XYZ file of C-alpha atoms in Angstrom:
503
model
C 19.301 -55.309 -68.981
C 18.191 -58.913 -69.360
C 18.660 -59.875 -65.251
C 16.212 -56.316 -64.921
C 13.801 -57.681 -67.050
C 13.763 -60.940 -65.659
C 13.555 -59.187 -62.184
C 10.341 -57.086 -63.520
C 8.889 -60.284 -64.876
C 9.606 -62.191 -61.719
C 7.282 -59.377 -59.791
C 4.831 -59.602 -62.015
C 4.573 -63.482 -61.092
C 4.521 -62.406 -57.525
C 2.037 -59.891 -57.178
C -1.137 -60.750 -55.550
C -3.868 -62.046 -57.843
C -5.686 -58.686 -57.184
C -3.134 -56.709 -58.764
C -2.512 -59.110 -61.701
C -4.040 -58.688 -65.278
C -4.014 -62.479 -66.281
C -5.733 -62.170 -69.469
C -2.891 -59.589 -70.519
C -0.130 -61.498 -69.194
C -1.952 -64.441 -71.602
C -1.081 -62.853 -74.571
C 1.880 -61.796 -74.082
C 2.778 -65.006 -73.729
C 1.042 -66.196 -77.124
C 2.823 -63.212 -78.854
C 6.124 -64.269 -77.253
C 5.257 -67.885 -78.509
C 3.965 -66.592 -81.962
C 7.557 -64.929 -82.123
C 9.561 -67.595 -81.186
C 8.089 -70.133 -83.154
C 8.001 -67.867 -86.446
C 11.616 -69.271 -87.036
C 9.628 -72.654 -88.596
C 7.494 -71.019 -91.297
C 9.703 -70.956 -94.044
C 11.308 -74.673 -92.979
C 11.007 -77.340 -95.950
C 8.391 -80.126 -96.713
C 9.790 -82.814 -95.380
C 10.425 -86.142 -96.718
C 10.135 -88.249 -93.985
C 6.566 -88.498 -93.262
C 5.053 -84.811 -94.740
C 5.436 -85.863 -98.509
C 4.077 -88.786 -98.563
C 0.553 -87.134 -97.562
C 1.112 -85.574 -101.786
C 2.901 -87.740 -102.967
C 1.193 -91.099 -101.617
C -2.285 -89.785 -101.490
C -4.179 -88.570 -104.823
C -7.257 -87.581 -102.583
C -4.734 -84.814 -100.801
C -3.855 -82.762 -104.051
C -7.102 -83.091 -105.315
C -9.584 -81.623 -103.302
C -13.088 -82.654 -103.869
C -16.350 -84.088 -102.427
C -15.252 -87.462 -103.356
C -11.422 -86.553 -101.815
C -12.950 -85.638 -98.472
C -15.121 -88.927 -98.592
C -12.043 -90.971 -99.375
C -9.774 -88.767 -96.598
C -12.633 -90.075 -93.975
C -12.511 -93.724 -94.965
C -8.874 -94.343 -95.002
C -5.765 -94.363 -93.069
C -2.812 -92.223 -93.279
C 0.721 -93.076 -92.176
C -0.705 -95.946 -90.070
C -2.937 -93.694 -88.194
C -6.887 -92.691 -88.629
C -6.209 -89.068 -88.902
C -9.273 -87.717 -91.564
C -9.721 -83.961 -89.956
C -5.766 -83.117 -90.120
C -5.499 -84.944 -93.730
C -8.615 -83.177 -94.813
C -6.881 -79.703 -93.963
C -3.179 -80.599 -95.890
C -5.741 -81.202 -98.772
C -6.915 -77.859 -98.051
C -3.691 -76.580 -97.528
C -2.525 -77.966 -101.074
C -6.253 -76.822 -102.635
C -5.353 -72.511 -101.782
C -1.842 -72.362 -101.677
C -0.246 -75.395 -103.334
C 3.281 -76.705 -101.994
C 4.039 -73.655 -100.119
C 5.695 -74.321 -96.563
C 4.328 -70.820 -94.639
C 0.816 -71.888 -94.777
C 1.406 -75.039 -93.611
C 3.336 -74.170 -90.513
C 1.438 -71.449 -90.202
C -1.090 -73.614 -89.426
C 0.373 -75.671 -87.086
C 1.781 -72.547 -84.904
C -1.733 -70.797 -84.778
C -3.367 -74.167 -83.660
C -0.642 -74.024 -81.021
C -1.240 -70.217 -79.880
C -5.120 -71.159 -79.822
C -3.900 -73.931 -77.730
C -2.373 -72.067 -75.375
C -5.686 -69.676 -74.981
C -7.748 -73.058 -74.346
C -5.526 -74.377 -71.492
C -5.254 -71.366 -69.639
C -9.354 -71.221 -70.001
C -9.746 -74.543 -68.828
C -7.178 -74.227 -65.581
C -8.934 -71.413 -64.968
C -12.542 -72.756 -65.065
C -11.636 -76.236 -63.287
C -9.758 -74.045 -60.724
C -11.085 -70.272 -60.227
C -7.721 -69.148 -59.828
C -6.008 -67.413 -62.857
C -2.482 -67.274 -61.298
C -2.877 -71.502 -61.522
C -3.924 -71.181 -64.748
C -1.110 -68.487 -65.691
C 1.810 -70.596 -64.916
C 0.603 -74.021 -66.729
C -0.435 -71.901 -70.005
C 2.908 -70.255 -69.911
C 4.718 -73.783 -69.380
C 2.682 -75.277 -71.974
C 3.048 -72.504 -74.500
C 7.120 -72.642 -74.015
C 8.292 -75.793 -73.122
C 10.910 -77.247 -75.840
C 9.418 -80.708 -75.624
C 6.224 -79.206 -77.439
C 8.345 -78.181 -80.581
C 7.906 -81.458 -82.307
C 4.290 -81.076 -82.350
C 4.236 -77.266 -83.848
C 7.172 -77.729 -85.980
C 6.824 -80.384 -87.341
C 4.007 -80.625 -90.223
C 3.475 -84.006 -90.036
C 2.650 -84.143 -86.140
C -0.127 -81.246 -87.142
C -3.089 -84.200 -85.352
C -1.458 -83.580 -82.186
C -2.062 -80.035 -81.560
C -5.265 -80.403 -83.776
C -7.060 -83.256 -81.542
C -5.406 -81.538 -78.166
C -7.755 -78.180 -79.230
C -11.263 -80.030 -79.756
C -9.971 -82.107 -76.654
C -9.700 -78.765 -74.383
C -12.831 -77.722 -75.683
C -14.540 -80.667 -74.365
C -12.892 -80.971 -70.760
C -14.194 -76.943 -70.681
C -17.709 -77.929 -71.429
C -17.403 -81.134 -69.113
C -16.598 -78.314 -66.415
C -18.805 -76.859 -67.206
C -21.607 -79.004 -66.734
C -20.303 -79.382 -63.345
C -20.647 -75.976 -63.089
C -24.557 -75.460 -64.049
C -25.855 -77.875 -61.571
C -24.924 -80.603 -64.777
C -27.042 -79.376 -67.162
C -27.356 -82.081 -69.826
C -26.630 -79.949 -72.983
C -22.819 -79.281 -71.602
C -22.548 -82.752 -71.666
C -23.862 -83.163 -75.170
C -21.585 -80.526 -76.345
C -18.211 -82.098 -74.135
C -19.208 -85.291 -76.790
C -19.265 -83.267 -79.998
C -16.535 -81.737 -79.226
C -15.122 -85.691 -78.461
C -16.021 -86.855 -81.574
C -14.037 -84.012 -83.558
C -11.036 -84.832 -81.353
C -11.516 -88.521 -81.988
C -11.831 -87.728 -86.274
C -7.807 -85.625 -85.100
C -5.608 -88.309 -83.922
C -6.472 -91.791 -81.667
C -5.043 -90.454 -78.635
C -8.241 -89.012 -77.646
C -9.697 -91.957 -76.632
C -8.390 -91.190 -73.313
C -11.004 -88.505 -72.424
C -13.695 -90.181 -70.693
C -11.321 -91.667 -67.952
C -10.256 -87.914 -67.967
C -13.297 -87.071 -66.652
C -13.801 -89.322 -63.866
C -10.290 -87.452 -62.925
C -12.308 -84.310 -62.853
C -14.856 -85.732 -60.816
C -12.559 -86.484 -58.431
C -10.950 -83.048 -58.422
C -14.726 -81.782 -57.658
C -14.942 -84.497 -54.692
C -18.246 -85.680 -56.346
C -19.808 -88.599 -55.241
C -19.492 -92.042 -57.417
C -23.241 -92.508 -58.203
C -25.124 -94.150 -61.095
C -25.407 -90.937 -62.693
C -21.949 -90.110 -62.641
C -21.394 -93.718 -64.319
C -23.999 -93.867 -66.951
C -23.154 -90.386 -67.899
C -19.678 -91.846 -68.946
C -21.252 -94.814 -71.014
C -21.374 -93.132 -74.568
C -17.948 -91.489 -74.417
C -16.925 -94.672 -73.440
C -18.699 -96.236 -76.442
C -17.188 -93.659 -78.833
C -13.579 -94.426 -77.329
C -14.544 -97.746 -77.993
C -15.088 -97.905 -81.732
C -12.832 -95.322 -82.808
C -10.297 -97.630 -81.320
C -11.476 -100.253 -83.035
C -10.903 -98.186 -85.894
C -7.418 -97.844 -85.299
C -6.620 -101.352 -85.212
C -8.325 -102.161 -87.634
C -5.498 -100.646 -90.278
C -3.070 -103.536 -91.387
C -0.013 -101.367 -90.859
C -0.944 -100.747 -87.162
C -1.873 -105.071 -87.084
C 1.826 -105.491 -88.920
C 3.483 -103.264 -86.145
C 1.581 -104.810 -83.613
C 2.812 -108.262 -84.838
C 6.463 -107.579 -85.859
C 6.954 -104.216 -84.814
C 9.872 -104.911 -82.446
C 12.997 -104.700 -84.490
C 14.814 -107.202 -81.483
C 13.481 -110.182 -79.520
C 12.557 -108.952 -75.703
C 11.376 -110.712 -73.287
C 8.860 -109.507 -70.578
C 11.428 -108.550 -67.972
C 12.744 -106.058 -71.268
C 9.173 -105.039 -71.703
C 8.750 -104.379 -67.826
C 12.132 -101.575 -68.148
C 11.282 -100.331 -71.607
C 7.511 -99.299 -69.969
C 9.200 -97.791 -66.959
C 11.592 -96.230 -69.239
C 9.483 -94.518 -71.331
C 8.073 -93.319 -68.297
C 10.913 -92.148 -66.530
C 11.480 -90.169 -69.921
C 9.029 -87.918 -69.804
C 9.748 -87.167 -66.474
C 13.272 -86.319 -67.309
C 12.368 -84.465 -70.358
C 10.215 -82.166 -68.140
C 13.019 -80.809 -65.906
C 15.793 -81.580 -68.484
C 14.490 -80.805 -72.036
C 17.984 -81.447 -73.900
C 19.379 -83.563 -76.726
C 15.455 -83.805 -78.061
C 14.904 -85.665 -81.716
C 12.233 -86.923 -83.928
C 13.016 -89.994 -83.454
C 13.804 -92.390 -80.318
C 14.818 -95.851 -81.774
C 13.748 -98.829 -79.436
C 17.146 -99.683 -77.287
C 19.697 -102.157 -79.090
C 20.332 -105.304 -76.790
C 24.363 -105.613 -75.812
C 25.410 -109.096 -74.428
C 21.689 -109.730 -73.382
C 20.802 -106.104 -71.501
C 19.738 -103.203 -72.054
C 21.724 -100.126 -71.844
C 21.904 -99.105 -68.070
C 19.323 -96.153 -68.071
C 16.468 -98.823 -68.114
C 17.311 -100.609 -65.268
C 17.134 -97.484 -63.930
C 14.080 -96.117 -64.875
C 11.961 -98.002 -61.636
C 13.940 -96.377 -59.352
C 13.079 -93.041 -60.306
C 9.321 -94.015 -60.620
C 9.458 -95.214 -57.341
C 10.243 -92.105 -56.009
C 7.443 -90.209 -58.074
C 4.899 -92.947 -56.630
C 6.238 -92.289 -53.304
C 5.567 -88.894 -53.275
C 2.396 -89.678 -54.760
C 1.621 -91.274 -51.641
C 2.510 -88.675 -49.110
C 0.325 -86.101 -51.256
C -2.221 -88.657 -51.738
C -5.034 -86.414 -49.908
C -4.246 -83.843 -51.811
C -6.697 -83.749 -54.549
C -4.915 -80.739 -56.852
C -1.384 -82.753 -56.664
C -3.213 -86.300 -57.336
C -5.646 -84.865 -60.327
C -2.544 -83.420 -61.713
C -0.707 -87.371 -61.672
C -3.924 -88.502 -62.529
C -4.160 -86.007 -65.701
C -0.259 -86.806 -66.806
C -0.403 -90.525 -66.340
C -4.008 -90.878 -67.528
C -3.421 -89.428 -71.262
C 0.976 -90.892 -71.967
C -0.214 -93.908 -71.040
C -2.476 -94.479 -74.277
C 1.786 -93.872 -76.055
C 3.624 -96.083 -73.680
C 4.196 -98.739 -76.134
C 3.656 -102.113 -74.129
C 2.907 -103.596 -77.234
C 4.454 -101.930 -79.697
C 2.421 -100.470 -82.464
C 5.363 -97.764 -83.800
C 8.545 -98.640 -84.655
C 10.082 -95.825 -81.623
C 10.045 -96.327 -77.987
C 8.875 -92.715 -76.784
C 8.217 -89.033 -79.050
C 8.412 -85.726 -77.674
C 5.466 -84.672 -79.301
C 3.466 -87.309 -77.006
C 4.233 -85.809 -74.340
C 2.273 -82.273 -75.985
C -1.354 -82.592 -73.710
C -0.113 -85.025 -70.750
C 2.371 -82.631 -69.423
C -0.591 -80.271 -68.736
C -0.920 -82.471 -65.534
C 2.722 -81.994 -64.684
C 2.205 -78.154 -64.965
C -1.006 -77.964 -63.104
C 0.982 -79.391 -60.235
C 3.869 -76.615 -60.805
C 0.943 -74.087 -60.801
C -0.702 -75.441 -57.511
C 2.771 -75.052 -56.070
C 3.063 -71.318 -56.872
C -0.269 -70.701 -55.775
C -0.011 -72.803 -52.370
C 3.472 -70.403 -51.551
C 1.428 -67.254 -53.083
C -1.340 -68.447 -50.460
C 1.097 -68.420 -47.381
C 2.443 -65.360 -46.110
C 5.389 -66.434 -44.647
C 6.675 -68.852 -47.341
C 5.962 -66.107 -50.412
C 8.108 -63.574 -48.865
C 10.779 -66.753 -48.243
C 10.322 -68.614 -51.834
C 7.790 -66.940 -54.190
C 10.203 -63.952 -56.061
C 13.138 -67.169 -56.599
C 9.882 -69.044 -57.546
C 9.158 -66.399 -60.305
C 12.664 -65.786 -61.260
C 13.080 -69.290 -61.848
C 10.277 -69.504 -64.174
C 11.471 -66.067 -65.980
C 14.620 -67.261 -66.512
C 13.647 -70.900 -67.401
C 10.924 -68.986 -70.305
C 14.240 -67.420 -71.269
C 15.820 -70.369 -72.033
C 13.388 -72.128 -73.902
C 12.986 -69.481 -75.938
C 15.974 -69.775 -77.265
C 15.424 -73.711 -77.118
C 12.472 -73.523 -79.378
C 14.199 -70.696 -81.912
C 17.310 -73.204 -82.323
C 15.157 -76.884 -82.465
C 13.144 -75.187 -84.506
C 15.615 -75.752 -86.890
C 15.958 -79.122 -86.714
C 13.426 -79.961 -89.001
C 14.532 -76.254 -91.892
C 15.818 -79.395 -94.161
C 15.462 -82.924 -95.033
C 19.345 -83.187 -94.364
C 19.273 -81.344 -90.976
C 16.507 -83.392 -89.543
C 17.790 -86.655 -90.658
C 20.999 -85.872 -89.967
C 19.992 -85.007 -86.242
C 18.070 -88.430 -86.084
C 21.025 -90.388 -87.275
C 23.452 -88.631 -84.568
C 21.197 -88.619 -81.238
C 20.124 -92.640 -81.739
C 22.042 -95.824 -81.929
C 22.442 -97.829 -85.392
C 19.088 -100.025 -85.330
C 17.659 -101.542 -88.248
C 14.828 -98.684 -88.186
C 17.879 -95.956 -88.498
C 18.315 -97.445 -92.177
C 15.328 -94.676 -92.925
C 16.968 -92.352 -92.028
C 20.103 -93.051 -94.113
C 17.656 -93.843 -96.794
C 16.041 -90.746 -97.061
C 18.872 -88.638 -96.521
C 20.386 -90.413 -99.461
C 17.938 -89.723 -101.454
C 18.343 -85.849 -100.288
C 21.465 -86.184 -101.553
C 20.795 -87.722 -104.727
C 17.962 -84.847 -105.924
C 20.790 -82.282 -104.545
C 23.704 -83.927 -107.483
C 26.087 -85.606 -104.459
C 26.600 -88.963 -106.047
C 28.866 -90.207 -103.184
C 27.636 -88.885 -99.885
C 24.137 -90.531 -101.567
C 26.155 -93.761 -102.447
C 27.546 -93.650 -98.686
C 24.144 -93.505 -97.112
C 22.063 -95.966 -99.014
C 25.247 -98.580 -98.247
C 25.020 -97.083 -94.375
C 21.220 -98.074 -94.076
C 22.389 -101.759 -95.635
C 24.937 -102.145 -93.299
C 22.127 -101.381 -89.900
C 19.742 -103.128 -92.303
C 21.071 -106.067 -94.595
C 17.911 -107.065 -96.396
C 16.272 -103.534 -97.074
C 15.007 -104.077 -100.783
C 14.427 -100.173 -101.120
C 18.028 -99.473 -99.795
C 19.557 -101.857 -102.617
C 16.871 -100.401 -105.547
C 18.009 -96.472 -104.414
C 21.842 -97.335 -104.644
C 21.247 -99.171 -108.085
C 20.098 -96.322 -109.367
C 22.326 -94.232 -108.119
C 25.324 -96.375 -109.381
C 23.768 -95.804 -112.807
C 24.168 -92.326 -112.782
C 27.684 -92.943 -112.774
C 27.659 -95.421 -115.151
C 28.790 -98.478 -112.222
C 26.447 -100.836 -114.274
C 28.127 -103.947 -112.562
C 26.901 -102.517 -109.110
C 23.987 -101.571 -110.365
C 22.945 -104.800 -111.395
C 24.117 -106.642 -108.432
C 22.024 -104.618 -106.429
C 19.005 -104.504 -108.302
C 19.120 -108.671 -107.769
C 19.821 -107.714 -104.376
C 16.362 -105.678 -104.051
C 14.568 -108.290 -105.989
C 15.865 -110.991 -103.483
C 14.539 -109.124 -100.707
C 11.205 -107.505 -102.344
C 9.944 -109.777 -104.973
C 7.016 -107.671 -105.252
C 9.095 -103.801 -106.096
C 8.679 -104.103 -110.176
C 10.822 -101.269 -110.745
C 13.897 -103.267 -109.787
C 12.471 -105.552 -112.571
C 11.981 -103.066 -115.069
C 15.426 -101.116 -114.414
């Protein structure tokens, strides 16, 4: 029944554009991805990362005219995030604590997503069947979980939809003989994408890329034009670094001592990753710790890493007159760049959820292929129905990919239980074992709490909080003597926590 299906589906994909309803086959897919990613609405609240927006944050819980002014003028997590905060204090204002709002909004940003990046393939391109096959890779593919699933990484899908919207009016202004109100509205747009999440500040090199797709001649006008987004990119990153967390990480936020020959691997690693992750979406997590250093190297993979972008560059090369393949590169490498952390200003190396927008690129080029074989006679009766089973049966599989990660994150224990398995003991890892200690501790299991806090002390030996959450653990079980000792402990290392004083 399910190789039939997959056979119907496949002819579907191979049918001439004529005889194709695009638009239907659109949301299909958005109902398919509404289904599959209905398996997250009733996950918990977590807390790593989504509590501390109520719990951190008065402003969030109480909603206000004052509240939104104090959401706009501060930072959040590290990041300059005001729109996405703004709508968890909405969130919190109608329906309180409840998790099925919340990741109800974070799936329907996704499906609307999905809509906007077939629209804007389509409208760069004129050809639906392109457009098709990247919004159906982009609605499905597992790496894209984290940023849906997860409530916390809500700015990523929310500053990817304003983003869309302004690379459709920038085509758009192509499109009217570049009619200047198109371009007034691409900048609005920017601006709402920029208030999202920092990663926008990509978008104006973005649309030299699209100049480029349109062959259009480098001219004043096509330079000037640029000059305010530019500006705008400009002092909202200015913005970002402005935050002393992000200055902190930027100054200390490698956990070991690498040199530049390190650096040069870790950036062609975290390269190489997404690449991998694109063809090979497996043994995803929340968190990738930065590599631990073993007799001097790195582990092997990272030496690797410049082989394989060799290759991609190589190829870039051969294709490099072909303007759909290069705007594709262009569009990928363009927008994971601003995450490739050359200087580090997160404590992780690489996040699946960065990878949510850039790997557009990557599918436009999968698209262009399908439509190149569609194109050619001779090659689509040859390669174009394996072409479209492939992609049937890959949809299939990440499906079931996204039904099952989604998972990952239905409990404070199964997500940081999942982040402690898939990543080596780093000091950073001591979170992890933190906060699942604490899960134990509100859940009554004394020792398996008592086992993680000392786990996080043993990956980190001078974590203040680590000492201060076992203390008070050990009192619950009347261990005063450990208690105590431990409470010194977290004094030693944070002079400044006075509830190890005052315990």
């Amino acid at each position: 029944m399910a190789k039939k299906a997959s056979q119907q589906a496949a002819k579907q994909l191979t049918d001439t554009p004529r005889e194709t309803n695009y638009n239907l086959l659109v949301w299909i897919i958005i109902a398919i991805t509404g289904m599959v990613y209905s398996g997250c609405l009733n996950n918990a609240i977590l807390n790593f990362d989504d509590l501390e927006y109520y719990n951190m944050y008065p402003e969030v819980i109480n909603l206000s005219m004052a509240s939104v002014k104090k959401i706009f003028t501060s930072y959040y997590l590290i990041m300059y995030q005001p729109l996405p905060v703004l709508t968890f204090a909405i969130n919190y204002a109608t329906t309180g604590m409840d998790p099925v709002p919340i990741h109800l909004m974070n799936v329907v940003m996704h499906l609307i997503n999905i809509w906007l990046v077939f629209k804007f393939i389509s409208e760069l391109t004129e050809k639906k069947n392109i457009a098709l096959i990247v919004a159906f890779l982009f609605a499905l593919h597992p790496m894209n979980v984290e940023a849906v699933s997860w409530m916390s990484a809500r700015s990523s899908s929310m500053y990817v939809l304003f983003y869309l919207l302004a690379l459709r009016s920038y085509v758009r202004y192509h499109k009217t003989n570049f009619q200047t109100k198109h371009l007034i509205i691409a900048a609005l747009y920017f601006i709402v994408s920029l208030f999202s999440k920092a990663q926008a500040v990509t978008l104006p090199v973005l649309l030299f890329a699209i100049d480029y797709y349109y062959s259009r001649k480098l001219n004043t006008k096509l330079i000037l034009e640029k000059i305010p987004f530019f500006a705008l990119s400009v002092v909202f990153g200015l913005i970002t670094v402005m935050d002393s967390d992000t200055q902190g990480n930027l100054k200390d936020g490698m956990l070991i001592s690498y040199n530049a020959i390190d650096l040069f691997f870790m950036v062609c690693y975290s390269f190489a990753f997404y690449f991998v992750k694109l063809i090979l979406p497996a043994n995803l997590c929340g968190i990738y710790v930065y590599p631990p250093k073993t007799g001097g190297s790195l582990p092997w993979e990272y030496y690797a890493s410049p082989l394989l972008l060799l290759g991609i560059l190589f190829l870039l090369y051969r294709f490099r007159k072909n303007r759909a393949a290069i705007f594709g590169a262009a569009l990928f490498f363009i927008t994971i760049s601003i995450n490739i952390q050359l200087i580090p200003s997160r404590l992780f190396i690489t996040t699946d959820r960065y990878a949510y927008f850039p790997y557009v690129g990557l599918f436009f080029i999968i698209g262009y292929i399908y439509n190149q074989l569609q194109q050619n006679e001779a090659l689509a009766k040859k390669y174009l129905q394996p072409f479209g089973i492939v992609l049937v049966a890959a949809g299939l599989v990440y499906c079931y990919a996204i039904w099952e990660r989604n998972k990952t994150w239905n409990n404070d224990y199964d997500f940081l239980t999942d982040i402690i398995e898939k990543n080596e003991p780093v000091p950073y890892i001591s979170r992890a074992y933190g906060n699942r200690g604490n899960y134990f501790l509100n859940n009554g299991m004394i020792n398996e709490a008592i086992a993680d806090f000392t786990s996080a002390l043993k990956v980190k030996p001078d974590d203040g909080q680590s000492y201060y959450n076992r203390a008070i653990t050990y009192v619950k079980v009347s261990r005063w003597q450990e208690a105590l000792a431990d409470l010194d402990s977290s004094i030693k290392y944070n002079p400044k926590f006075a509830l190890s004083y005052s315990n």
